Amino acid sequence: MALFELRRVSKTFTQRGNPPFKALDDVSISIDAGECVAIVGESGSGKSTLARVALRLLEPDGGDILLDGESVLAMPQGVWNQRRLSVQPVFQDPSSAFNPRRTAQSSLEQAIHQCVPREPAAPRERALELLENVELRPAAEFLARYPHQLSGGQRQRLGIARALATRPRLIIADEPLSGADVSIRAQVLNLLLDLRDRDNIAVLMITHDMLVARALADRIVVMHRGRVVEAGATRDVMNSPTDPYTRRLLDAVLAVDIEP
Ligand code: ADP
Ligand code: MG
């Protein structure tokens, strides 16, 4: 059984004056425990809509979302409020993801307090451990920092630390590298790889960048105009894409890629 699954999910936006717009059209994806799946597609292909639906920030019009084979949409809000802690988001812009008036310690402890069962360690000790996990060191020094006292890359890592606070089994990361410069991108990418390898946390990585997908993912799902146009093992999709759109995405990056 898959850890998490979107099954034939659709989402149409209706705006006054515009015809209805199908942002997600019959999308199915699944992810196993400890697996990294990349959702790739150019801007406007529906990736963020997919992330928001998967996190239940947006209700789909049709289809189902399953966690451990159980329908998330059918869960009473109270049940979901607990179960959702095992599915955590990491967003693109870490500066808007934090309350500017909270220190790192306060943000992390807020997340730690949600845990059921309760963390055995004192919240401060657990917060230190989380900062160590994302290599914000010396951790004790970072506890007292406010978001504006962190660099972009440090904020992104704090965002990951906070996502880890509830001991998730799945992280849904929507373009977590887009705002960052090249060296920070590599750090965050390596951190996400470590989480998978060390803690067996599944990662659903949403990116417009085929090379990021290749570096991180076990499987790649290609989206185009709200539909899945290709899905397969990373090696297969990279080496022998079947869909013309995937081929175009690949040609665009391979033209500037010097590695084999
Ligand atoms: P991506 O993340 O791949 O760039 P999005 O999921 O953000 O794509 O958007 C897909 C399409 O849905 C875009 O054309 C966007 O304009 C449209 N869209 C997204 N959110 C809304 C909304 N709340 N209302 C209307 N249209 C939306
Ligand atoms: Mg997006």
Short mmCIF file of C-alpha atoms and ligand atoms in Angstrom, two decimals:
data_model
loop_
_atom_site.label_atom_id
_atom_site.label_comp_id
_atom_site.label_asym_id
_atom_site.label_seq_id
_atom_site.Cartn_x
_atom_site.Cartn_y
_atom_site.Cartn_z
CA MET A 1 0.00 0.00 0.00
CA ALA A 2 1.25 3.47 -0.89
CA LEU A 3 2.01 5.89 1.92
CA PHE A 4 0.17 8.70 0.15
CA GLU A 5 -1.88 8.82 -2.97
CA LEU A 6 -3.82 11.27 -5.09
CA ARG A 7 -6.40 9.34 -7.03
CA ARG A 8 -7.98 10.93 -10.11
CA VAL A 9 -7.98 14.37 -8.55
CA SER A 10 -9.47 17.35 -10.38
CA LYS A 11 -9.64 21.02 -9.55
CA THR A 12 -11.33 23.68 -11.66
CA PHE A 13 -11.03 27.38 -10.90
CA THR A 14 -13.91 29.60 -11.83
CA GLN A 15 -13.31 33.32 -11.94
CA ARG A 16 -15.86 35.86 -12.92
CA GLY A 17 -15.50 36.90 -16.53
CA ASN A 18 -13.32 33.89 -17.40
CA PRO A 19 -14.26 30.44 -18.59
CA PRO A 20 -13.67 27.72 -15.95
CA PHE A 21 -10.03 26.67 -15.84
CA LYS A 22 -9.00 23.07 -15.17
CA ALA A 23 -5.84 23.42 -13.07
CA LEU A 24 -5.85 19.69 -12.23
CA ASP A 25 -7.40 17.22 -14.62
CA ASP A 26 -7.69 13.63 -13.44
CA VAL A 27 -4.31 13.55 -11.71
CA SER A 28 -3.13 10.35 -10.02
CA ILE A 29 0.17 10.01 -8.20
CA SER A 30 1.36 7.82 -5.38
CA ILE A 31 4.39 7.81 -3.14
CA ASP A 32 5.75 5.02 -0.97
CA ALA A 33 7.38 5.32 2.42
CA GLY A 34 10.91 6.68 2.12
CA GLU A 35 10.54 7.39 -1.57
CA CYS A 36 11.34 10.64 -3.33
CA VAL A 37 9.01 11.58 -6.17
CA ALA A 38 9.53 14.73 -8.22
CA ILE A 39 6.64 16.54 -9.86
CA VAL A 40 8.08 18.42 -12.81
CA GLY A 41 6.45 20.90 -15.13
CA GLU A 42 6.77 24.46 -16.30
CA SER A 43 5.11 27.39 -14.59
CA GLY A 44 1.33 27.18 -14.72
CA SER A 45 1.17 23.41 -15.14
CA GLY A 46 -0.72 22.98 -11.85
CA LYS A 47 2.07 21.92 -9.49
CA SER A 48 1.26 24.31 -6.65
CA THR A 49 -2.42 23.53 -6.97
CA LEU A 50 -1.51 19.88 -6.59
CA ALA A 51 0.54 20.65 -3.46
CA ARG A 52 -2.28 22.66 -1.92
CA VAL A 53 -4.83 19.97 -2.66
CA ALA A 54 -2.52 17.29 -1.25
CA LEU A 55 -2.12 19.32 1.95
CA ARG A 56 -5.87 19.89 2.07
CA LEU A 57 -5.44 23.63 1.88
CA LEU A 58 -7.71 23.44 -1.14
CA GLU A 59 -10.60 21.01 -1.64
CA PRO A 60 -10.55 19.13 -4.95
CA ASP A 61 -13.73 18.95 -7.06
CA GLY A 62 -13.29 15.27 -7.68
CA GLY A 63 -11.10 12.31 -6.86
CA ASP A 64 -9.66 11.18 -3.57
CA ILE A 65 -6.59 11.60 -1.38
CA LEU A 66 -5.39 8.60 0.59
CA LEU A 67 -3.00 8.39 3.52
CA ASP A 68 -2.09 4.80 4.39
CA GLY A 69 -4.96 3.77 2.15
CA GLU A 70 -7.53 5.81 4.08
CA SER A 71 -9.48 8.61 2.45
CA VAL A 72 -8.31 11.92 3.84
CA LEU A 73 -11.34 13.72 2.41
CA ALA A 74 -13.68 11.44 4.34
CA MET A 75 -11.86 12.00 7.63
CA PRO A 76 -13.56 14.18 10.22
CA GLN A 77 -11.60 17.40 10.72
CA GLY A 78 -10.51 16.29 14.21
CA VAL A 79 -8.99 13.07 12.89
CA TRP A 80 -7.30 14.87 10.02
CA ASN A 81 -5.87 17.46 12.40
CA GLN A 82 -3.85 14.66 13.98
CA ARG A 83 -3.06 12.67 10.86
CA ARG A 84 -1.95 15.72 8.92
CA LEU A 85 1.06 16.04 11.20
CA SER A 86 2.64 13.17 9.29
CA VAL A 87 2.41 15.20 6.04
CA GLN A 88 4.34 18.45 6.28
CA PRO A 89 4.88 21.25 3.78
CA VAL A 90 8.03 23.17 2.89
CA PHE A 91 7.25 26.21 0.80
CA GLN A 92 9.16 28.23 -1.72
CA ASP A 93 9.43 31.51 0.13
CA PRO A 94 10.73 30.91 3.63
CA SER A 95 10.37 34.56 4.63
CA SER A 96 6.59 34.51 4.39
CA ALA A 97 6.40 31.13 6.13
CA PHE A 98 7.44 32.54 9.52
CA ASN A 99 5.90 34.88 12.01
CA PRO A 100 8.42 37.74 12.16
CA ARG A 101 7.78 38.16 15.89
CA ARG A 102 8.71 34.61 16.83
CA THR A 103 12.22 33.39 17.47
CA ALA A 104 13.35 30.11 15.95
CA GLN A 105 12.83 28.51 19.36
CA SER A 106 9.28 29.79 19.60
CA SER A 107 8.38 28.65 16.06
CA LEU A 108 9.85 25.22 16.63
CA GLU A 109 8.28 24.77 20.07
CA GLN A 110 4.89 25.70 18.67
CA ALA A 111 5.23 22.85 16.18
CA ILE A 112 6.65 20.47 18.81
CA HIS A 113 3.64 21.06 21.06
CA GLN A 114 1.33 19.69 18.36
CA CYS A 115 2.91 16.24 18.59
CA VAL A 116 0.80 13.35 19.74
CA PRO A 117 2.10 11.44 21.62
CA ARG A 118 4.04 14.18 23.33
CA GLU A 119 7.74 14.39 22.75
CA PRO A 120 9.59 12.83 25.67
CA ALA A 121 12.33 15.46 25.51
CA ALA A 122 11.85 18.99 26.84
CA PRO A 123 10.75 21.31 24.00
CA ARG A 124 14.00 23.27 24.12
CA GLU A 125 16.08 20.11 23.84
CA ARG A 126 13.99 18.89 20.93
CA ALA A 127 14.30 22.31 19.24
CA LEU A 128 18.08 22.07 19.57
CA GLU A 129 18.04 18.61 18.08
CA LEU A 130 15.96 19.84 15.13
CA LEU A 131 18.37 22.69 14.47
CA GLU A 132 21.26 20.22 14.57
CA ASN A 133 19.38 18.05 12.09
CA VAL A 134 19.31 20.84 9.54
CA GLU A 135 22.85 21.91 10.37
CA LEU A 136 22.03 25.28 11.87
CA ARG A 137 24.98 25.34 14.23
CA PRO A 138 25.74 26.24 16.91
CA ALA A 139 22.12 25.35 17.52
CA ALA A 140 21.91 27.18 20.85
CA GLU A 141 22.80 30.40 19.08
CA PHE A 142 20.12 29.95 16.43
CA LEU A 143 17.37 29.37 19.00
CA ALA A 144 17.22 33.07 19.81
CA ARG A 145 17.21 34.34 16.24
CA TYR A 146 14.27 36.04 14.56
CA PRO A 147 13.51 35.28 10.88
CA HIS A 148 15.06 38.56 9.72
CA GLN A 149 18.30 37.58 11.45
CA LEU A 150 18.68 34.56 9.18
CA SER A 151 19.95 34.34 5.62
CA GLY A 152 17.61 32.97 2.96
CA GLY A 153 19.27 29.57 3.10
CA GLN A 154 19.14 29.48 6.90
CA ARG A 155 15.45 30.38 6.84
CA GLN A 156 14.79 27.59 4.37
CA ARG A 157 16.57 25.16 6.68
CA LEU A 158 14.59 26.44 9.64
CA GLY A 159 11.49 25.78 7.54
CA ILE A 160 12.62 22.20 7.09
CA ALA A 161 13.39 21.91 10.83
CA ARG A 162 9.87 23.04 11.60
CA ALA A 163 8.44 20.56 9.10
CA LEU A 164 10.43 17.83 10.89
CA ALA A 165 9.17 18.86 14.33
CA THR A 166 6.06 16.69 14.08
CA ARG A 167 8.09 13.67 12.87
CA PRO A 168 6.42 13.53 9.45
CA ARG A 169 6.58 10.55 7.13
CA LEU A 170 6.10 12.74 4.06
CA ILE A 171 7.37 16.19 3.19
CA ILE A 172 5.72 18.06 0.34
CA ALA A 173 8.18 20.67 -0.87
CA ASP A 174 6.89 23.20 -3.40
CA GLU A 175 9.85 24.72 -5.25
CA PRO A 176 11.91 25.02 -2.05
CA LEU A 177 15.00 25.91 -4.06
CA SER A 178 13.64 28.57 -6.38
CA GLY A 179 14.45 31.60 -4.31
CA ALA A 180 17.91 30.39 -3.32
CA ASP A 181 21.26 30.89 -4.97
CA VAL A 182 23.29 27.99 -6.31
CA SER A 183 25.30 27.05 -3.21
CA ILE A 184 22.22 27.12 -1.00
CA ARG A 185 20.29 25.03 -3.49
CA ALA A 186 22.90 22.30 -3.17
CA GLN A 187 22.76 22.44 0.63
CA VAL A 188 18.99 22.19 0.78
CA LEU A 189 18.97 19.43 -1.82
CA ASN A 190 21.53 17.43 0.17
CA LEU A 191 19.56 17.98 3.33
CA LEU A 192 16.41 16.57 1.74
CA LEU A 193 18.39 13.59 0.43
CA ASP A 194 19.74 12.97 3.93
CA LEU A 195 16.24 12.98 5.39
CA ARG A 196 15.22 10.28 3.01
CA ASP A 197 18.32 8.17 3.52
CA ARG A 198 18.69 8.62 7.25
CA ASP A 199 15.12 8.92 8.50
CA ASN A 200 13.22 7.20 5.67
CA ILE A 201 11.07 10.30 5.16
CA ALA A 202 9.30 10.39 1.81
CA VAL A 203 9.70 13.60 -0.18
CA LEU A 204 7.31 14.90 -2.81
CA MET A 205 9.50 17.44 -4.54
CA ILE A 206 7.78 19.96 -6.75
CA THR A 207 10.09 21.67 -9.17
CA HIS A 208 10.23 23.19 -12.64
CA ASP A 209 13.83 21.97 -12.90
CA MET A 210 14.52 18.57 -14.50
CA LEU A 211 18.07 18.55 -13.13
CA VAL A 212 16.82 18.92 -9.55
CA ALA A 213 14.43 16.06 -10.21
CA ARG A 214 17.25 13.94 -11.59
CA ALA A 215 19.47 14.66 -8.58
CA LEU A 216 16.85 13.85 -5.99
CA ALA A 217 14.07 11.66 -7.24
CA ASP A 218 13.51 7.93 -7.46
CA ARG A 219 10.59 8.61 -9.76
CA ILE A 220 9.55 11.56 -11.89
CA VAL A 221 6.01 12.65 -12.71
CA VAL A 222 5.73 15.20 -15.52
CA MET A 223 2.78 17.57 -15.51
CA HIS A 224 1.57 19.69 -18.37
CA ARG A 225 -1.56 21.84 -18.31
CA GLY A 226 -2.99 20.14 -15.27
CA ARG A 227 -2.45 16.60 -16.51
CA VAL A 228 0.16 13.94 -15.85
CA VAL A 229 1.78 13.35 -19.23
CA GLU A 230 4.54 11.00 -18.11
CA ALA A 231 5.56 9.08 -15.01
CA GLY A 232 8.33 6.61 -14.40
CA ALA A 233 11.65 5.77 -12.78
CA THR A 234 14.02 8.74 -12.97
CA ARG A 235 16.48 6.90 -15.17
CA ASP A 236 13.79 5.87 -17.66
CA VAL A 237 12.23 9.31 -17.88
CA MET A 238 15.63 10.95 -18.30
CA ASN A 239 17.01 8.44 -20.81
CA SER A 240 13.95 7.60 -22.84
CA PRO A 241 11.09 10.00 -22.33
CA THR A 242 7.96 8.92 -24.15
CA ASP A 243 6.04 12.20 -24.15
CA PRO A 244 7.05 15.05 -26.49
CA TYR A 245 6.55 17.58 -23.70
CA THR A 246 9.01 15.73 -21.45
CA ARG A 247 11.47 15.66 -24.32
CA ARG A 248 11.15 19.42 -24.72
CA LEU A 249 11.77 19.97 -21.00
CA LEU A 250 14.83 17.75 -21.20
CA ASP A 251 16.22 19.36 -24.32
CA ALA A 252 15.95 22.74 -22.65
CA VAL A 253 18.10 21.72 -19.66
CA LEU A 254 20.46 19.28 -21.34
CA ALA A 255 21.51 22.00 -23.73
CA VAL A 256 23.20 23.77 -20.82
CA ASP A 257 24.17 20.68 -18.78
CA ILE A 258 27.77 19.56 -19.08
CA GLU A 259 27.44 16.34 -17.13
CA PRO A 260 26.56 13.06 -18.93
P1 ADP B 1 2.46 25.96 -11.08
O1 ADP B 1 2.70 25.82 -9.62
O2 ADP B 1 2.80 24.72 -11.85
O3 ADP B 1 3.15 27.15 -11.67
P2 ADP B 1 -0.26 26.60 -10.33
O4 ADP B 1 -0.85 25.39 -9.72
O5 ADP B 1 0.18 27.68 -9.43
O6 ADP B 1 0.90 26.16 -11.34
O7 ADP B 1 -1.32 27.23 -11.32
C1 ADP B 1 -1.91 26.47 -12.37
C2 ADP B 1 -2.91 27.34 -13.06
O8 ADP B 1 -4.04 27.57 -12.22
C3 ADP B 1 -2.38 28.71 -13.45
O9 ADP B 1 -2.85 29.02 -14.73
C4 ADP B 1 -2.98 29.62 -12.43
O10 ADP B 1 -3.19 30.90 -12.96
C5 ADP B 1 -4.29 28.95 -12.08
N1 ADP B 1 -4.69 29.22 -10.69
C6 ADP B 1 -4.02 28.86 -9.59
N2 ADP B 1 -4.66 29.24 -8.47
C7 ADP B 1 -5.79 29.86 -8.88
C8 ADP B 1 -6.89 30.49 -8.21
N3 ADP B 1 -6.95 30.52 -6.87
N4 ADP B 1 -7.86 31.03 -8.97
C9 ADP B 1 -7.80 30.97 -10.33
N5 ADP B 1 -6.81 30.40 -11.02
C10 ADP B 1 -5.80 29.85 -10.32
MG MG B 2 3.99 26.79 -8.30
#
